[in-house]
Coordinates of C-alpha atoms in Angstrom, one line a residue:
X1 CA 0.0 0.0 0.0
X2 CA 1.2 3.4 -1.0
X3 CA 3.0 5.3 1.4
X4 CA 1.0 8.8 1.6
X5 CA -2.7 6.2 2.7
X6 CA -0.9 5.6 5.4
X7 CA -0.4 8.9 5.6
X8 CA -3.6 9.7 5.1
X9 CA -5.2 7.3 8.0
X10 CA -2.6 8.7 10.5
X11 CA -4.4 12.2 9.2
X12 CA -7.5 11.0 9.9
X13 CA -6.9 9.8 13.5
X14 CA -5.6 13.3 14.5
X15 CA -8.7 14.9 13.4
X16 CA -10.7 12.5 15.2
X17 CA -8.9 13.5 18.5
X18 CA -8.9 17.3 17.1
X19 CA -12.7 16.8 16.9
X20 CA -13.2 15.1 20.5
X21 CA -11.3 17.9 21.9
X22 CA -13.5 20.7 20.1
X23 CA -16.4 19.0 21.5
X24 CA -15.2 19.1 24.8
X25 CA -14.4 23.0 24.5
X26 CA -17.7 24.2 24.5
X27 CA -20.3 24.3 27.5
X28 CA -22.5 21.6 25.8
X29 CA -19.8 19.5 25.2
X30 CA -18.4 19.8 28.9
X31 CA -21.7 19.0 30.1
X32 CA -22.3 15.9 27.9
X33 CA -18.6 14.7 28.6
X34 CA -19.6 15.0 32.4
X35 CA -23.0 13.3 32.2
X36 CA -21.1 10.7 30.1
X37 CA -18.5 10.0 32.4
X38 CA -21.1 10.0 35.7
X39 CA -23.0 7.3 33.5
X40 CA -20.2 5.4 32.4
X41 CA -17.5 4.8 35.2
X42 CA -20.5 3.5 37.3
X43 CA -21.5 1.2 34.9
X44 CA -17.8 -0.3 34.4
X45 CA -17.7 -0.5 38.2
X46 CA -20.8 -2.8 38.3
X47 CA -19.6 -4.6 35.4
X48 CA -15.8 -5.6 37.0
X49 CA -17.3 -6.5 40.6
X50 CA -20.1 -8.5 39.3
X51 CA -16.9 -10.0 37.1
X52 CA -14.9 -10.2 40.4
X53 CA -17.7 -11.3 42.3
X54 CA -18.0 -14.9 40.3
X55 CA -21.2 -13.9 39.2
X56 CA -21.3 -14.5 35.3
X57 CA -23.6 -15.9 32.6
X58 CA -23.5 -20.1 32.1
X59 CA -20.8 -20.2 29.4
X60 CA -22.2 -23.6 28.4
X61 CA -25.5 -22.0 27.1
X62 CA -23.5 -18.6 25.2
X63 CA -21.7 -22.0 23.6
X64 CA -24.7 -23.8 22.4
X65 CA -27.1 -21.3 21.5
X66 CA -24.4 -18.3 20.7
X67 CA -23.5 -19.6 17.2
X68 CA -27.1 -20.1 16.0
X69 CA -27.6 -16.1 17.4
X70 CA -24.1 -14.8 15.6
X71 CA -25.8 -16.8 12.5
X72 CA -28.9 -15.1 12.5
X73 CA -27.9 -11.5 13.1
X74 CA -25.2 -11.9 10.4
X75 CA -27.6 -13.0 7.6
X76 CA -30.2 -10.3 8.9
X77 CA -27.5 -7.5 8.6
X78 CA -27.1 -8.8 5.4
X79 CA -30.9 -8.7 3.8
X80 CA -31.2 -5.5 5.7
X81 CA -28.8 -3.4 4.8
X82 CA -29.6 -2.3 1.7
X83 CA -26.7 -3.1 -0.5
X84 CA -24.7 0.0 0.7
X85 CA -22.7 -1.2 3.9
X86 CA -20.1 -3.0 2.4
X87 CA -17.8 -0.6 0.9
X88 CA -18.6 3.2 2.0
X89 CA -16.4 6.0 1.2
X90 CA -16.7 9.6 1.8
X91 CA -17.2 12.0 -1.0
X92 CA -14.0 13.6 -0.2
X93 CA -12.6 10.3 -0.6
X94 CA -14.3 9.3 -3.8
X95 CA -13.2 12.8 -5.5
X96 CA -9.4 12.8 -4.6
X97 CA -8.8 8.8 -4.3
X98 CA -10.1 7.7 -7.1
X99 CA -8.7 9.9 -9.8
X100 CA -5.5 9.5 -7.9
X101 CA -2.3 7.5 -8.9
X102 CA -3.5 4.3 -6.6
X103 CA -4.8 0.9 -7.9
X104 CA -7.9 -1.0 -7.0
X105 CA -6.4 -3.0 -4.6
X106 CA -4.4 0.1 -2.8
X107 CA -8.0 1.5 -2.2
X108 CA -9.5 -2.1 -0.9
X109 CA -6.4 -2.4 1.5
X110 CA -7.0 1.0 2.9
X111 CA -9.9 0.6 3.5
X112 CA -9.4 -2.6 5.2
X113 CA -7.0 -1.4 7.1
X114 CA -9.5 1.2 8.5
X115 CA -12.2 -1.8 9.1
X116 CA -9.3 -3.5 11.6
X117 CA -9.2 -0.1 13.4
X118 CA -12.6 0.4 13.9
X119 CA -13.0 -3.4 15.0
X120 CA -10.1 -2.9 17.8
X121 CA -12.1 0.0 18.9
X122 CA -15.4 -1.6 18.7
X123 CA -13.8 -4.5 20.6
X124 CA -12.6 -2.7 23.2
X125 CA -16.0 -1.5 24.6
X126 CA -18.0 -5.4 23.9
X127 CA -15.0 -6.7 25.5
X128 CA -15.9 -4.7 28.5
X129 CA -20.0 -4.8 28.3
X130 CA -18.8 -8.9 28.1
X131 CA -16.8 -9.6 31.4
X132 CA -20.0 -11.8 32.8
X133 CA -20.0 -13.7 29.9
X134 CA -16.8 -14.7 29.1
X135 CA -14.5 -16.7 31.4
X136 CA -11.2 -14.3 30.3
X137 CA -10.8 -10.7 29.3
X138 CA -8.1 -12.0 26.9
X139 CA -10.3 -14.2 25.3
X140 CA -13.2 -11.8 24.9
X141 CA -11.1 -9.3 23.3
X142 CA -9.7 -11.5 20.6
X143 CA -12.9 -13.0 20.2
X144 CA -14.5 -9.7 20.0
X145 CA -12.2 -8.9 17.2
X146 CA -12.3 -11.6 15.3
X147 CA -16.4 -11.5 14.8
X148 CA -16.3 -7.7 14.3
X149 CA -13.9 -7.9 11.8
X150 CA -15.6 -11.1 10.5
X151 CA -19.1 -9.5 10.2
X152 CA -17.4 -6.2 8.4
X153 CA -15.6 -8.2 6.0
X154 CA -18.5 -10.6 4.9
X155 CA -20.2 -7.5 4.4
X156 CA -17.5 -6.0 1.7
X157 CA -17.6 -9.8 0.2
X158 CA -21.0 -9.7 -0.6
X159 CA -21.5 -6.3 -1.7
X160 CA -18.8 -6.7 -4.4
X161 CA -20.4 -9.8 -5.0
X162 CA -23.8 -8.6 -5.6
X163 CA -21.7 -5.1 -7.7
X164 CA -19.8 -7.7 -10.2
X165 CA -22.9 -9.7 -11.1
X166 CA -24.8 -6.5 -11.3
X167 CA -28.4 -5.0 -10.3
X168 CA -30.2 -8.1 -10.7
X169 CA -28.3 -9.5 -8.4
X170 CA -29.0 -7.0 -6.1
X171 CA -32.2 -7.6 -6.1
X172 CA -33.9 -11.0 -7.2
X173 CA -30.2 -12.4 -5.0
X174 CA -31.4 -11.4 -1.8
X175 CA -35.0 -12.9 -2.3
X176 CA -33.6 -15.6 -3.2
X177 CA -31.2 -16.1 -0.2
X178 CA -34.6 -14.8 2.1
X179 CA -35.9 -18.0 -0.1
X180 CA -33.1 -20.3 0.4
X181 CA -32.5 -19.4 4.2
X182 CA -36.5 -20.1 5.3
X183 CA -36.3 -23.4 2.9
X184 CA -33.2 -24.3 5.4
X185 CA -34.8 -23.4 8.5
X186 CA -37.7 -25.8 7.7
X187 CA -35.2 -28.8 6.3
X188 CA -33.7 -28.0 9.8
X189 CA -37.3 -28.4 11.7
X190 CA -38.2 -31.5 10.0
X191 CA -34.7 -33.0 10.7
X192 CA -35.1 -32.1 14.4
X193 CA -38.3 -33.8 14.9
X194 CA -42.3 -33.0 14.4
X195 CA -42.7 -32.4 18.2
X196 CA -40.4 -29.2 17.5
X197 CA -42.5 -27.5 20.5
X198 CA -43.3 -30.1 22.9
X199 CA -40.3 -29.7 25.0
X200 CA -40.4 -25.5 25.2
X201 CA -38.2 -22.7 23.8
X202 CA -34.6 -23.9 24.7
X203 CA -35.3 -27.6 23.6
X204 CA -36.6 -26.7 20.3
X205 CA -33.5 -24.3 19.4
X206 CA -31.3 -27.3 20.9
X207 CA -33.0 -29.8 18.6
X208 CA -32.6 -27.2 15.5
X209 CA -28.9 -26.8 16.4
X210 CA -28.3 -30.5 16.8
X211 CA -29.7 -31.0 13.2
X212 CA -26.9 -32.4 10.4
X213 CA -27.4 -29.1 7.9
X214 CA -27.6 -26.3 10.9
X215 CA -24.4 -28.3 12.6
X216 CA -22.5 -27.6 9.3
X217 CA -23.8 -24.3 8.3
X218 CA -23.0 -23.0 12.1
X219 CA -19.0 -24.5 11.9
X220 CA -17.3 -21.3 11.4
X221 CA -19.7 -19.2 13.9
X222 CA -18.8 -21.6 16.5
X223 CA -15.4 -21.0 16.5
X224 CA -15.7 -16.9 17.1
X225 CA -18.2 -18.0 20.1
X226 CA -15.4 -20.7 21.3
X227 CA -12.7 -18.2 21.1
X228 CA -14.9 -15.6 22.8
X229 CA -15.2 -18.0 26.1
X230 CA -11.9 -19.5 25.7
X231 CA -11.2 -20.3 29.5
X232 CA -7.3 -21.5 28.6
X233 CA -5.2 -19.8 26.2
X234 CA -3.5 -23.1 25.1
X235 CA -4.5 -24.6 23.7
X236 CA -8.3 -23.3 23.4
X237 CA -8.0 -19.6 22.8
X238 CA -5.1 -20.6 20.2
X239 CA -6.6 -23.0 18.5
X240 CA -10.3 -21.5 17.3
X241 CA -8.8 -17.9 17.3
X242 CA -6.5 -19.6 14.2
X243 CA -9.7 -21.1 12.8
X244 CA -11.4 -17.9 13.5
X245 CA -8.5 -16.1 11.9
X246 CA -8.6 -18.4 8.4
X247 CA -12.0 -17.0 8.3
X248 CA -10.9 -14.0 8.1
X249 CA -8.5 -14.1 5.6
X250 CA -10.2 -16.1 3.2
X251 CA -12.7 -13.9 3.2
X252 CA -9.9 -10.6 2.4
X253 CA -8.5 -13.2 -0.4
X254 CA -12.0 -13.1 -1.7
X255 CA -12.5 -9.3 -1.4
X256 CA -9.5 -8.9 -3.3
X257 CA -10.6 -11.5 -6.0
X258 CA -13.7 -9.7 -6.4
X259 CA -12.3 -5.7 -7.0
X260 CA -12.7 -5.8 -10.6
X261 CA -14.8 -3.1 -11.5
X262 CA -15.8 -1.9 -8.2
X263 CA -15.4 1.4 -8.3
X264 CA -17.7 2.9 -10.2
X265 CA -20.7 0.9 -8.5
X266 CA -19.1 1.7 -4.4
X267 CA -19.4 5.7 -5.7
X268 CA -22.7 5.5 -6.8
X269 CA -23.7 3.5 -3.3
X270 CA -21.4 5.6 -1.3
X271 CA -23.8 8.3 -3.0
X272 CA -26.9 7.3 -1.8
X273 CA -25.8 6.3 1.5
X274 CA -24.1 9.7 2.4
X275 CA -27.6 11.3 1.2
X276 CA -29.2 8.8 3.7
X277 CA -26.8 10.0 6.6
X278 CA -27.8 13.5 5.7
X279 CA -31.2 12.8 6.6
X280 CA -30.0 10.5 10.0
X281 CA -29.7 7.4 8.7
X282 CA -32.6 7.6 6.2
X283 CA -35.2 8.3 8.3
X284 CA -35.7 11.1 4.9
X285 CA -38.5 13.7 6.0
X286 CA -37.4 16.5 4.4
X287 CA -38.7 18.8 1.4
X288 CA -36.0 17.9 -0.8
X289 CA -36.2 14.2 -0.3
X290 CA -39.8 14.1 -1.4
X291 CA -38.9 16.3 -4.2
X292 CA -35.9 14.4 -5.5
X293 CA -38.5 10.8 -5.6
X294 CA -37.5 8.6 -8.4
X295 CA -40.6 9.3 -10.8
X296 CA -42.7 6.1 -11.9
X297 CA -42.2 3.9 -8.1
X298 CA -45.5 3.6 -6.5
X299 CA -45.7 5.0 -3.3
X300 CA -48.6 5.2 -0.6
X301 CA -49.7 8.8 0.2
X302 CA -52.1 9.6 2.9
X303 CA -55.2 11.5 2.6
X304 CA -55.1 15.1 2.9
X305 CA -55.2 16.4 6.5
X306 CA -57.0 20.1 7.6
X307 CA -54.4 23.0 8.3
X308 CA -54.9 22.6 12.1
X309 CA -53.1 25.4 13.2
X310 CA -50.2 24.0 10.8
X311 CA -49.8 20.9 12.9
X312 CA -51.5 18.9 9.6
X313 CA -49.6 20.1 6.2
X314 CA -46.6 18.9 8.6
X315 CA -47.9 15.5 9.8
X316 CA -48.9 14.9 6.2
X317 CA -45.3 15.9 4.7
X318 CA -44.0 12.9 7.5
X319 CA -46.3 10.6 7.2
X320 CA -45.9 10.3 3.4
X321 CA -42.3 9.6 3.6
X322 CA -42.9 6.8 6.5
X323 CA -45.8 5.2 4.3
X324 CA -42.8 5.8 1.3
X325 CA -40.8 3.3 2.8
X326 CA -42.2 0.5 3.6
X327 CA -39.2 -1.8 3.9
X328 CA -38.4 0.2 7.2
X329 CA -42.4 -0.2 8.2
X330 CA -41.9 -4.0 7.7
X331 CA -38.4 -4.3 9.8
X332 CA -40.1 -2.9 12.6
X333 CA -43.2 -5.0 12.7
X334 CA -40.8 -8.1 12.0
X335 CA -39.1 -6.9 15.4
X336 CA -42.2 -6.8 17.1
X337 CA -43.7 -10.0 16.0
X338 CA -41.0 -12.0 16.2
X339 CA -41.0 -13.2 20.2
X340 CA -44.8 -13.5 20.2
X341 CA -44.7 -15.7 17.4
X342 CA -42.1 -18.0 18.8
X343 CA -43.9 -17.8 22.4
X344 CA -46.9 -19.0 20.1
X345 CA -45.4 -21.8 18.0
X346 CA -42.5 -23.2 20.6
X347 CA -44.0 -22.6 24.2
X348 CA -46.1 -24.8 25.4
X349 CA -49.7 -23.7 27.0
X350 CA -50.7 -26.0 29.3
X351 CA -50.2 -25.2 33.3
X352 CA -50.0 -22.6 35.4
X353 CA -46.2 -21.5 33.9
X354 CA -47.6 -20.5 31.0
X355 CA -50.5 -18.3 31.9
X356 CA -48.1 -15.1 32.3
X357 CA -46.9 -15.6 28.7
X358 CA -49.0 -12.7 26.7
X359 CA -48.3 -10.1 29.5
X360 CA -44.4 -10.8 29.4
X361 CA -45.2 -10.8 25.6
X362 CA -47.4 -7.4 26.2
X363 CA -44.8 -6.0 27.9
X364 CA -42.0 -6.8 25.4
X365 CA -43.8 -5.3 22.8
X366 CA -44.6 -2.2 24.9
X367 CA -40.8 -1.4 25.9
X368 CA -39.4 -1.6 22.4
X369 CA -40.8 1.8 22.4
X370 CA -37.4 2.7 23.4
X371 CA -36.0 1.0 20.9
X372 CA -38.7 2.2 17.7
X373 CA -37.3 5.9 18.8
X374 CA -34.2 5.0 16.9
X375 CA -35.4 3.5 14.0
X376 CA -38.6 6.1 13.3
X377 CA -36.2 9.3 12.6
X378 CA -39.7 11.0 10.8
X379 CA -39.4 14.1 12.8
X380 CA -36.8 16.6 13.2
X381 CA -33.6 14.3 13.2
X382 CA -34.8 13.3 9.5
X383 CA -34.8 17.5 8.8
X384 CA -31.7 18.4 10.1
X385 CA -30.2 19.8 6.8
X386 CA -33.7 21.3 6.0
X387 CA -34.3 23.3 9.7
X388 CA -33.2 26.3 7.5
X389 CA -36.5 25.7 5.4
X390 CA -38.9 24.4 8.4
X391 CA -37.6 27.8 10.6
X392 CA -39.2 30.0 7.6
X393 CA -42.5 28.6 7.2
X394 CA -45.8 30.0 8.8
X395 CA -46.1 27.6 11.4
X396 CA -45.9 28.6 14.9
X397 CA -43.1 26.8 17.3
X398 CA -45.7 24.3 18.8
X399 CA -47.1 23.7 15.9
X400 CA -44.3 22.6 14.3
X401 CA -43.3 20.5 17.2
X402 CA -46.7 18.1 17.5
X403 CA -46.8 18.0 13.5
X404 CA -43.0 16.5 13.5
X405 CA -43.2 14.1 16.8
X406 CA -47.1 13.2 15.8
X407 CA -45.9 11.0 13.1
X408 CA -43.3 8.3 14.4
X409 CA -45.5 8.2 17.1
X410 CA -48.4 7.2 15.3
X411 CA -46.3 4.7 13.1
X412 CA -45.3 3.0 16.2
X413 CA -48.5 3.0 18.0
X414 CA -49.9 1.5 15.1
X415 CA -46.9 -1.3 14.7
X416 CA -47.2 -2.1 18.2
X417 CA -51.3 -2.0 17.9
X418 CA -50.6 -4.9 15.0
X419 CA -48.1 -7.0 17.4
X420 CA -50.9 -7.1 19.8
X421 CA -53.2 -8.0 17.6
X422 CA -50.6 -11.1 17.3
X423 CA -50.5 -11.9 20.9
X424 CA -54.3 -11.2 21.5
X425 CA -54.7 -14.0 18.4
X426 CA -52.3 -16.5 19.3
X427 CA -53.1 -16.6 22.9
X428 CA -56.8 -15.9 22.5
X429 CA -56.3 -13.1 25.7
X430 CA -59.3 -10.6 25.6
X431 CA -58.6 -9.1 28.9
X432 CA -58.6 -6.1 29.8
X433 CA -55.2 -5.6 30.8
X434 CA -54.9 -6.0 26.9
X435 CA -57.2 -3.1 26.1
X436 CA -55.5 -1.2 29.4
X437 CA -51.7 -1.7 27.2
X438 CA -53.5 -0.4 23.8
X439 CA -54.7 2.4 25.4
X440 CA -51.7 3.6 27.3
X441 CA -49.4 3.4 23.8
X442 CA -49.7 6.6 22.4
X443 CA -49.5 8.9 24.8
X444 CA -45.9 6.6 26.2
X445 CA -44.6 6.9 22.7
X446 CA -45.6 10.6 22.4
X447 CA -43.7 11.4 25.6
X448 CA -40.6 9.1 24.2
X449 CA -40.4 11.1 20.9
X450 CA -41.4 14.8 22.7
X451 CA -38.3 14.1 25.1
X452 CA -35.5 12.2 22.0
X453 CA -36.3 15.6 19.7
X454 CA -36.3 18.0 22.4
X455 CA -32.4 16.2 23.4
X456 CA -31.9 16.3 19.6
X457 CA -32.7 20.1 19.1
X458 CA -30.7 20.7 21.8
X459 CA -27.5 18.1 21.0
X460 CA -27.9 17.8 17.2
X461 CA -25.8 15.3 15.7
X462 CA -25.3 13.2 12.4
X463 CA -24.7 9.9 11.8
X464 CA -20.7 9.3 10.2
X465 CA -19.9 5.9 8.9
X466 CA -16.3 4.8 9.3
X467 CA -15.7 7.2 12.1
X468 CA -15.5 6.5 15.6
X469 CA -17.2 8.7 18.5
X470 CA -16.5 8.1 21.6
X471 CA -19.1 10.8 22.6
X472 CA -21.9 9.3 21.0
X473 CA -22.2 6.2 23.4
X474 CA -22.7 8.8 26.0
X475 CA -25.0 10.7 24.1
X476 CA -26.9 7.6 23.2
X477 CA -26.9 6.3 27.2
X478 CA -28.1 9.7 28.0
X479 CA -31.0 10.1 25.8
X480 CA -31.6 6.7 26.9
X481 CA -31.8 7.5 30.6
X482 CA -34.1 10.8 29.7
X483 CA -36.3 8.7 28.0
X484 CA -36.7 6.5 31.1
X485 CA -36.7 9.2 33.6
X486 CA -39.6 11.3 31.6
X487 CA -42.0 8.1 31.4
X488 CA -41.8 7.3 35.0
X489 CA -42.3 10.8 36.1
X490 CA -45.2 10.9 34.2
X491 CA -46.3 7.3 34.7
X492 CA -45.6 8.1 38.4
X493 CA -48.3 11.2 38.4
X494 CA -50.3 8.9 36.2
X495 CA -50.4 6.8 38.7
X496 CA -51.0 8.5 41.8
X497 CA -54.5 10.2 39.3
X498 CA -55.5 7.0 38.6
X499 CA -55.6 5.7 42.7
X500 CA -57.2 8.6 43.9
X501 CA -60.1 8.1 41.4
X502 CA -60.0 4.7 42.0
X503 CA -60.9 5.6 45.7
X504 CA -63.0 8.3 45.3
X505 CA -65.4 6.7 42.9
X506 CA -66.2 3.5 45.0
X507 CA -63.2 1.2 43.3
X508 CA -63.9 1.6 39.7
X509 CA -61.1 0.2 37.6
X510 CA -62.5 1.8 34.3
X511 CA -62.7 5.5 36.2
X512 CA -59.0 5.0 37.3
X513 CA -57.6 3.9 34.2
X514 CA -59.5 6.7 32.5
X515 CA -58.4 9.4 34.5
X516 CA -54.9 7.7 34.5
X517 CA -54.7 8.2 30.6
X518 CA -56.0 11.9 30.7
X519 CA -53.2 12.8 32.8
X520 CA -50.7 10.8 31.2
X521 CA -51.4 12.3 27.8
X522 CA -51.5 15.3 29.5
X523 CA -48.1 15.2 30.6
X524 CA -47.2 14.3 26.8
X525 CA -48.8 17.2 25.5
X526 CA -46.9 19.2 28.3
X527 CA -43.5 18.5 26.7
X528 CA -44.6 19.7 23.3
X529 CA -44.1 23.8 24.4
X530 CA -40.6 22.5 25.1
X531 CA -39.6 21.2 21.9
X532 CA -41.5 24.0 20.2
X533 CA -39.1 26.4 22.4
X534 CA -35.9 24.3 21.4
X535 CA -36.8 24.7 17.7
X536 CA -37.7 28.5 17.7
X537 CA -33.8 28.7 19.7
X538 CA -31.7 26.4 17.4
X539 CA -30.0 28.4 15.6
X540 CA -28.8 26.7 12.0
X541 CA -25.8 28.6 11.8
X542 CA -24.7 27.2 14.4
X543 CA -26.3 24.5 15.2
X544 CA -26.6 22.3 12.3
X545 CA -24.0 19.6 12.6
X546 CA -21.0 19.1 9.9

């Protein structure tokens, strides 16, 4: 590899550390680094005693089940990711690299290079959210790097894969591995036995890993999860770290035997995926993206909404890029629908064990609230590069603010509603602790996305591929903790509502709840004001993140 990429990575890591310490110049940047470090040296303590302590998770069972798990999440990233993770470079990179005097391979090694950066990195914080699970830090860190590196190589494989056999690869290949990999799962269930569910959960994924084509397909998984819980580094650690390790540089040899004619398809990716990041990761939203369409795809528009106030040309704008992409829409009612269907198919319903099942299933579905607030970005974080735009139009603050959180809030009420709908099915449970859960979604999903945009307005932020921030796992761990922290405040005086009607109206459970939800979507519609304010304060010459 040419001397001055070197040159240029070396570069790069002093303006990382450049940036860091920029960020921790300013007042907001102090006050995140503090909040970060409050949140994060606890947790660490917890984590080494609880190490110290003996207390860790059976490594027998992370052993069995953990290569079926790495399996799964590897062939998921894959379908879901859109064809434009493998091989991502900047347009900075794209201009000046590319018309400069480096070969094909030059440009795959540096960027490889970067990928076993970013995986050391990466493995140094799993390594450390993993001291329970595996028996030795050594192991876990090796291990750690290993899969990462793994997962980002396979990743480059394919996508160069999928660019030399060309677009209809790209798309009628990845049906056809969806095709191939539920055609396997069922040759898998039939080997395992037709009583897949008589012996619960665990026994059916033991018999499905037991079967002859899983044990094969799972061979080179198992060895990053036996290297990762290595308990002796000879001749354990040694021995599936080197298998682990062939892995990995089969799977370079075969990104290098697959450059030819790369370059022209990883600028037009690297294209659309830096538009995406401009928009937060694709959540899209904005006036441009809706302008800029591709003309003749069909797309679901919603009905048109009254003015209110300007709340509903807003809502409308949102809504019709959610309902524009529903591969998103479908990911997250997968996510929600996949442990109730298992619970339905694999647990078994007799006995008194099993009649807690839909409201562990209930609740499941009801916390991944938290979760849908990442992967809904229809509100401000999708209109970051447009707040110039959204800041001129006739629409008052808190108008502005209930039209942009009304909409991933509706889209996940509405997802979760359908997972329900699943459990209620399956389980045939009509209660009306079921109804009580519908009823309390939207205003706990309104107050999740009032408080993530209000954080947002006030500590904007992109998302950067290839670059490593070690401020945004404390940014993400403290919008996490907001989140919490505003839902049981207002839960809390929820709560307290709902008992005192409850008493004063002779013990009526429907009178409680009601009042409950009043003041609970009350509470929701207090934080609106809030975000209105931090929108009618951000200022986008200032604000709006590089």
């Amino acid at each position: 590899m040419d001397r001055s990429l070197l040159l240029l990575m070396h570069l790069r890591n002093r303006a990382a550390l450049r940036r860091l310490k920029k960020t921790l110049s300013t007042p907001k940047g102090i006050a995140m680094g503090a909040i970060t470090a409050a949140l994060f040296i606890p947790w660490l303590m917890s984590i080494v005693v609880t190490a110290q302590a003996g207390v860790r998770a059976p490594v027998e069972y992370v052993q069995r089940f953990g290569p079926l798990c790495l399996f799964v999440f590897t062939v998921g990233s894959l379908l879901f990711s859109g064809g434009e993770q493998a091989l991502y470079y900047t347009p900075a990179e794209i201009a000046f690299l590319f018309a400069g005097p480096y070969r094909k391979r030059e440009l795959l090694a540096y960027k490889l290079v970067l990928t076993g950066f970013l995986s050391v990195f990466s493995a140094l914080f799993f390594t450390l959210a993993s001291m329970s699970i595996s028996p030795r830090l050594f192991s876990a860190f090796v291990g750690s790097i290993l899969t990462i590196f793994f997962l980002q190589v396979l990743q480059m494989a394919v996508g160069l894969g999928v660019s030399t056999l060309g677009a209809l690869a790209s798309s009628w290949g990845r049906r056809l591995v969806l095709v191939a990999l539920i055609i396997l799962i069922g040759l898998a269930a039939l080997s395992a036995g037709h009583d897949l569910g008589s012996g619960g959960m665990f026994e059916a994924l033991a018999r499905i890993e037991r079967s002859p084509i899983i044990f094969a397909l799972l061979s080179p998984f198992r060895w990053f999860i036996l290297a990762f819980t290595a308990e002796r580094i000879w001749p354990d650690l040694v021995r599936y770290a080197a298998l682990g390790l062939v892995v990995d540089v089969a799977l370079v040899a075969l990104v290098f035997a697959l450059d030819a004619s790369y370059l022209e398809a990883v600028s037009s990716s690297s294209a659309r995926r830096f538009a995406k990041m401009q928009k937060m990761g694709g959540g899209g939203g904005g006036i441009r993206s809706m302008n800029t369409r591709k003309s003749g795809r069909f797309r679901f528009r919603p009905p048109a909404v009254p003015w209110w106030g300007g709340v509903g040309p807003n809502f409308w704008r949102q809504m019709t890029t959610a309902l524009g992409d529903p591969g998103r829409l479908i990911t997250v009612l997968g996510m929600l629908s996949t442990v109730p269907l298992i619970m339905i198919f694999f647990v078994p319903r007799d006995g008194p064990k099993a009649e807690p099942i839909p409201y562990v299933c209930m609740g499941m579905i009801a916390w991944m609230s938290i979760i849908l607030s990442f992967l809904l970005p229809y509100d401000f974080r999708g209109d970051i590069d447009i707040m110039e735009e959204l800041k001129t139009l006739p629409i008052a603050p808190n108008s502005m603010a209930l039209g942009q959180v009304l909409t991933p809030t509706l889209v996940a009420t509405c997802s979760q509603a359908l997972a329900m709908a699943v459990v209620m099915v399956g389980f045939k449970e009509l209660s009306m602790a079921t109804w009580a859960v519908l009823l309390f979604l939207f205003p706990v999903n309104l107050i999740f996305y009032s408080v993530e945009n209000l954080l947002f307005l006030w500590y904007p932020s992109r998302v950067v591929a290839g670059q490593f921030d070690v401020m945004a796992v404390g940014r993400q761990m403290i919008f996490l903790l907001a989140k919490v922290v505003g839902l049981a405040v207002s839960v809390g005086l929820a709560g307290l509502a709902g008992f005192l009607a409850f008493l004063i109206t002779g013990r009526s459970l429907t009178a409680s709840l009601g009042v409950a939800w009043v003041v609970l979507s009350a509470s929701a519609l207090g934080l609106i004001p809030l975000v209105g304010l931090a929108f009618s304060r951000f200022d986008v010459s200032r604000d709006v993140p590089a």
